[in-house]
Coordinates of C-alpha atoms in Angstrom, one line a residue:
S579 CA 19.7 35.8 66.7
T580 CA 21.7 35.2 69.9
L581 CA 24.3 37.8 68.9
M582 CA 21.6 40.2 68.0
L583 CA 20.0 39.9 71.4
A584 CA 23.4 40.7 72.9
G585 CA 23.3 44.0 71.0
I586 CA 26.0 42.9 68.5
R587 CA 25.4 44.3 65.0
E588 CA 28.7 43.5 63.2
I589 CA 28.9 39.8 62.5
L590 CA 31.5 37.7 60.7
I591 CA 30.2 34.4 59.4
I592 CA 32.7 31.7 58.9
S593 CA 32.0 28.5 57.0
T594 CA 33.4 26.2 54.4
A595 CA 34.1 27.2 50.8
R596 CA 31.2 25.0 49.7
D597 CA 28.6 26.4 52.1
L598 CA 29.6 30.0 52.4
P599 CA 28.3 31.2 49.0
M600 CA 24.8 29.7 49.8
I601 CA 24.8 31.4 53.2
E602 CA 25.8 34.7 51.7
S603 CA 23.2 34.5 49.0
L604 CA 20.5 33.9 51.7
M605 CA 21.7 36.5 54.3
G606 CA 23.2 39.2 52.1
D607 CA 25.1 42.0 53.7
G608 CA 22.8 42.3 56.7
S609 CA 21.4 45.7 55.9
K610 CA 17.8 44.5 55.7
L611 CA 18.2 43.6 59.4
G612 CA 20.1 46.8 60.3
L613 CA 23.2 44.7 60.6
K614 CA 26.6 44.3 58.9
F615 CA 27.6 40.8 57.7
E616 CA 31.1 39.8 56.5
Y617 CA 32.1 36.4 55.4
R618 CA 35.3 34.3 55.6
V619 CA 36.2 30.7 54.6
Q620 CA 37.7 28.1 56.9
D621 CA 39.2 25.9 54.2
Q622 CA 40.0 23.0 56.6
P623 CA 38.5 21.9 60.0
R624 CA 41.4 23.2 62.1
G625 CA 39.4 23.9 65.2
I626 CA 36.9 26.4 66.6
A627 CA 39.7 28.6 68.0
E628 CA 41.0 29.2 64.5
A629 CA 38.0 31.6 64.0
F630 CA 40.0 34.2 66.0
L631 CA 42.8 33.9 63.5
I632 CA 40.6 33.9 60.4
G633 CA 38.7 36.9 61.8
E634 CA 41.7 38.7 63.4
N635 CA 41.4 41.8 61.2
F636 CA 37.6 41.9 61.7
I637 CA 38.0 41.7 65.5
A638 CA 40.7 44.4 65.5
D639 CA 41.6 44.0 69.2
Q640 CA 38.0 44.7 70.2
P641 CA 35.8 42.5 72.6
V642 CA 34.1 39.8 70.6
A643 CA 31.6 37.0 70.9
L644 CA 31.6 33.7 69.1
I645 CA 28.6 31.3 68.7
L646 CA 28.7 28.0 66.9
G647 CA 26.1 27.7 64.1
D648 CA 24.6 24.4 65.4
N649 CA 23.8 25.7 68.9
L650 CA 20.3 26.7 69.9
F651 CA 19.6 28.7 73.1
Y652 CA 16.1 29.4 74.4
G653 CA 14.9 30.9 77.7
H654 CA 13.3 33.8 79.5
E655 CA 16.5 35.0 81.2
L656 CA 18.7 34.6 78.1
T657 CA 18.4 38.2 76.9
Q658 CA 19.5 39.6 80.3
L659 CA 22.5 37.2 80.4
L660 CA 23.6 38.2 76.9
E661 CA 23.3 41.9 77.6
R662 CA 25.6 41.5 80.7
A663 CA 28.1 39.3 78.8
S664 CA 28.3 41.7 75.9
G665 CA 29.6 44.4 78.3
L666 CA 32.8 42.4 78.9
T667 CA 36.0 44.3 78.4
K668 CA 38.6 42.2 80.2
G669 CA 38.9 38.4 80.3
A670 CA 36.4 35.9 79.0
Q671 CA 33.0 34.6 79.8
V672 CA 31.5 31.2 78.8
F673 CA 28.3 29.4 79.8
A674 CA 27.9 26.0 81.3
Y675 CA 24.9 23.7 81.0
H676 CA 24.1 20.5 83.0
V677 CA 24.0 17.5 80.7
T678 CA 23.7 13.8 81.0
N679 CA 26.6 13.0 78.5
P680 CA 29.4 15.4 79.4
Q681 CA 31.9 13.1 77.7
A682 CA 30.8 14.7 74.4
Y683 CA 31.7 18.2 75.4
G684 CA 34.2 20.5 77.0
V685 CA 33.7 19.9 80.8
V686 CA 34.1 22.5 83.5
E687 CA 34.9 21.5 87.1
F688 CA 33.8 23.8 90.0
D689 CA 35.0 24.1 93.5
E690 CA 32.7 24.2 96.5
L691 CA 32.2 27.9 96.1
G692 CA 31.1 27.6 92.5
K693 CA 34.3 28.8 90.9
A694 CA 35.7 27.1 87.8
I695 CA 38.9 25.3 88.5
S696 CA 39.5 23.1 85.5
L697 CA 38.5 22.5 81.9
E698 CA 38.8 19.3 79.9
E699 CA 37.9 18.5 76.3
K700 CA 35.7 15.4 75.9
P701 CA 37.1 13.6 79.0
K702 CA 36.6 9.9 79.4
T703 CA 36.0 10.4 83.1
P704 CA 34.3 13.8 83.5
K705 CA 34.8 15.7 86.7
S706 CA 31.3 17.1 86.5
N707 CA 28.2 17.1 84.4
W708 CA 28.6 20.8 83.4
A709 CA 29.3 21.2 79.7
V710 CA 30.7 24.4 78.2
T711 CA 28.2 25.6 75.5
G712 CA 29.0 27.0 72.1
L713 CA 28.7 30.6 73.1
Y714 CA 31.8 32.6 74.2
F715 CA 32.6 36.2 75.0
Y716 CA 36.3 37.4 74.9
D717 CA 38.2 40.6 75.3
G718 CA 40.4 42.1 72.6
S719 CA 43.4 39.9 73.3
V720 CA 41.7 36.8 72.1
S721 CA 43.4 36.6 68.7
A722 CA 46.8 37.0 70.3
H723 CA 45.9 34.2 72.7
A724 CA 44.6 32.0 69.9
R725 CA 47.9 32.6 68.0
S726 CA 49.8 31.1 70.9
L727 CA 47.9 27.8 70.8
K728 CA 49.4 24.6 69.6
P729 CA 47.2 22.1 67.6
S730 CA 45.8 19.2 69.7
A731 CA 46.4 15.5 69.0
R732 CA 43.5 15.7 66.4
G733 CA 45.2 18.6 64.7
E734 CA 42.9 21.4 65.8
L735 CA 43.1 24.6 67.7
E736 CA 40.9 23.7 70.6
I737 CA 38.5 26.3 72.1
T738 CA 38.9 24.5 75.4
D739 CA 42.7 25.2 75.3
L740 CA 41.9 28.9 74.6
N741 CA 39.5 29.0 77.6
R742 CA 42.1 27.3 79.7
L743 CA 44.5 30.2 79.0
Y744 CA 42.0 32.6 80.4
L745 CA 41.3 30.3 83.4
Q746 CA 45.0 30.1 84.2
K747 CA 45.1 33.9 84.3
S748 CA 42.1 34.0 86.6
Q749 CA 40.2 35.8 83.8
L750 CA 37.6 33.3 82.9
E751 CA 34.0 33.6 84.2
V752 CA 31.8 30.6 83.8
K753 CA 28.1 31.4 84.1
T754 CA 25.9 28.3 84.7
L755 CA 22.6 28.3 82.8
G756 CA 19.7 27.1 85.0
R757 CA 16.7 25.0 84.3
G758 CA 14.8 27.9 82.7
V759 CA 17.2 27.9 79.7
A760 CA 17.3 25.3 77.0
W761 CA 20.5 24.6 75.2
L762 CA 20.2 22.3 72.2
D763 CA 22.8 21.0 69.7
T764 CA 21.6 20.6 66.1
G765 CA 24.9 19.1 64.8
T766 CA 23.7 15.5 64.2
P767 CA 20.5 14.2 62.4
E768 CA 19.2 13.0 65.8
T769 CA 19.7 16.2 67.6
L770 CA 18.4 18.2 64.6
I771 CA 15.1 16.3 64.9
T772 CA 14.9 16.8 68.6
S773 CA 15.6 20.5 68.3
S774 CA 13.0 20.9 65.5
Q775 CA 10.4 19.2 67.6
F776 CA 11.2 21.5 70.5
V777 CA 10.9 24.6 68.4
Q778 CA 7.7 23.4 66.7
T779 CA 6.1 22.6 70.1
I780 CA 6.9 26.1 71.6
E781 CA 5.9 28.0 68.4
E782 CA 2.6 26.2 67.9
R783 CA 1.7 26.6 71.6
Q784 CA 2.6 30.3 71.9
G785 CA 2.0 31.6 68.4
W786 CA 5.4 33.3 68.3
K787 CA 8.5 32.5 66.3
I788 CA 11.8 31.5 67.9
A789 CA 14.8 33.3 66.5
C790 CA 12.9 35.3 63.9
L791 CA 15.6 37.7 62.7
E792 CA 13.3 40.4 61.4
E793 CA 11.3 40.4 64.6
I794 CA 14.4 40.7 66.8
A795 CA 15.8 43.5 64.6
M796 CA 12.5 45.3 64.9
D797 CA 12.3 44.9 68.7
M798 CA 16.0 46.0 69.0
G799 CA 15.2 49.2 67.0
Y800 CA 17.5 48.2 64.1
I801 CA 14.7 48.4 61.6
T802 CA 11.1 49.8 61.7
P803 CA 7.8 47.9 61.7
L804 CA 7.1 49.4 58.3
Q805 CA 10.4 47.9 56.9
V806 CA 9.4 44.5 58.3
Y807 CA 5.9 44.8 56.8
E808 CA 7.4 45.6 53.4
Q809 CA 9.9 42.7 53.6
A810 CA 7.0 40.4 54.4
A811 CA 5.2 41.4 51.2
S812 CA 8.2 40.2 49.2
L813 CA 8.1 36.8 50.7
G814 CA 4.9 35.8 49.1
K815 CA 2.0 33.9 50.6
N816 CA 3.7 31.6 53.0
Q817 CA 3.5 31.0 56.8
Y818 CA 6.6 33.0 57.6
G819 CA 5.6 36.0 55.5
A820 CA 2.2 35.9 57.2
Y821 CA 3.8 36.0 60.6
L822 CA 5.9 39.0 59.7
T823 CA 2.9 40.8 58.3
R824 CA 1.0 40.2 61.5
I825 CA 3.6 41.2 64.0
S826 CA 4.7 44.3 62.1
A827 CA 1.1 45.4 61.6
E828 CA 0.4 45.0 65.3
R829 CA 3.4 47.3 66.1
M830 CA 2.2 50.0 63.6
K831 CA -1.2 50.4 65.3

């Protein structure tokens, strides 16, 4: 949904050989959402930056965005930030978020003017509380840069090392996310519970779904309200189908 809000319609999904068939069975080729999905396997956990080697032919030297599947973003200003980032043609842009436990993330250090001056991966002594989130935008040279990386001590191609290459060339923009944006990580049982409670609270209070793919596709003009209405009918009598029926019917009035 985050990539959709950035106006991106061609999406490569990378996962393990075990999980990818289930994801593809659920998501299909993307045509029901007005999108195009492709799938690739990462057979070993060789680092986030390996995505740009696995997807090198898919990227084809064009600007690209990468989002980690366990990251959740929510906020009023998010769509505008994504639209601006998706216009990138030179360099790279990442987002930083203020956290209480920066030791668990890639950490960015800023100078007194707010310019990024260093990046460290999971430092024991962080130079700031600003963590780089799992959403990245790069120019068409990203695969070539990724190919030049050497594996870290843990045997991975580190996304922080890739970002550091852009930083060294003065081609990395780090945009800080303010208090109006929530960034949640669902990668552990504890953070999955926390994120689920956050989403449940917002959805029950507002009556709107967070990251409803059909709704976003409809609002972006990728599919019509009638298509959403017809897809809702195929879902049976459940809460999600009822939601799609309601929002599509409202837009057809």
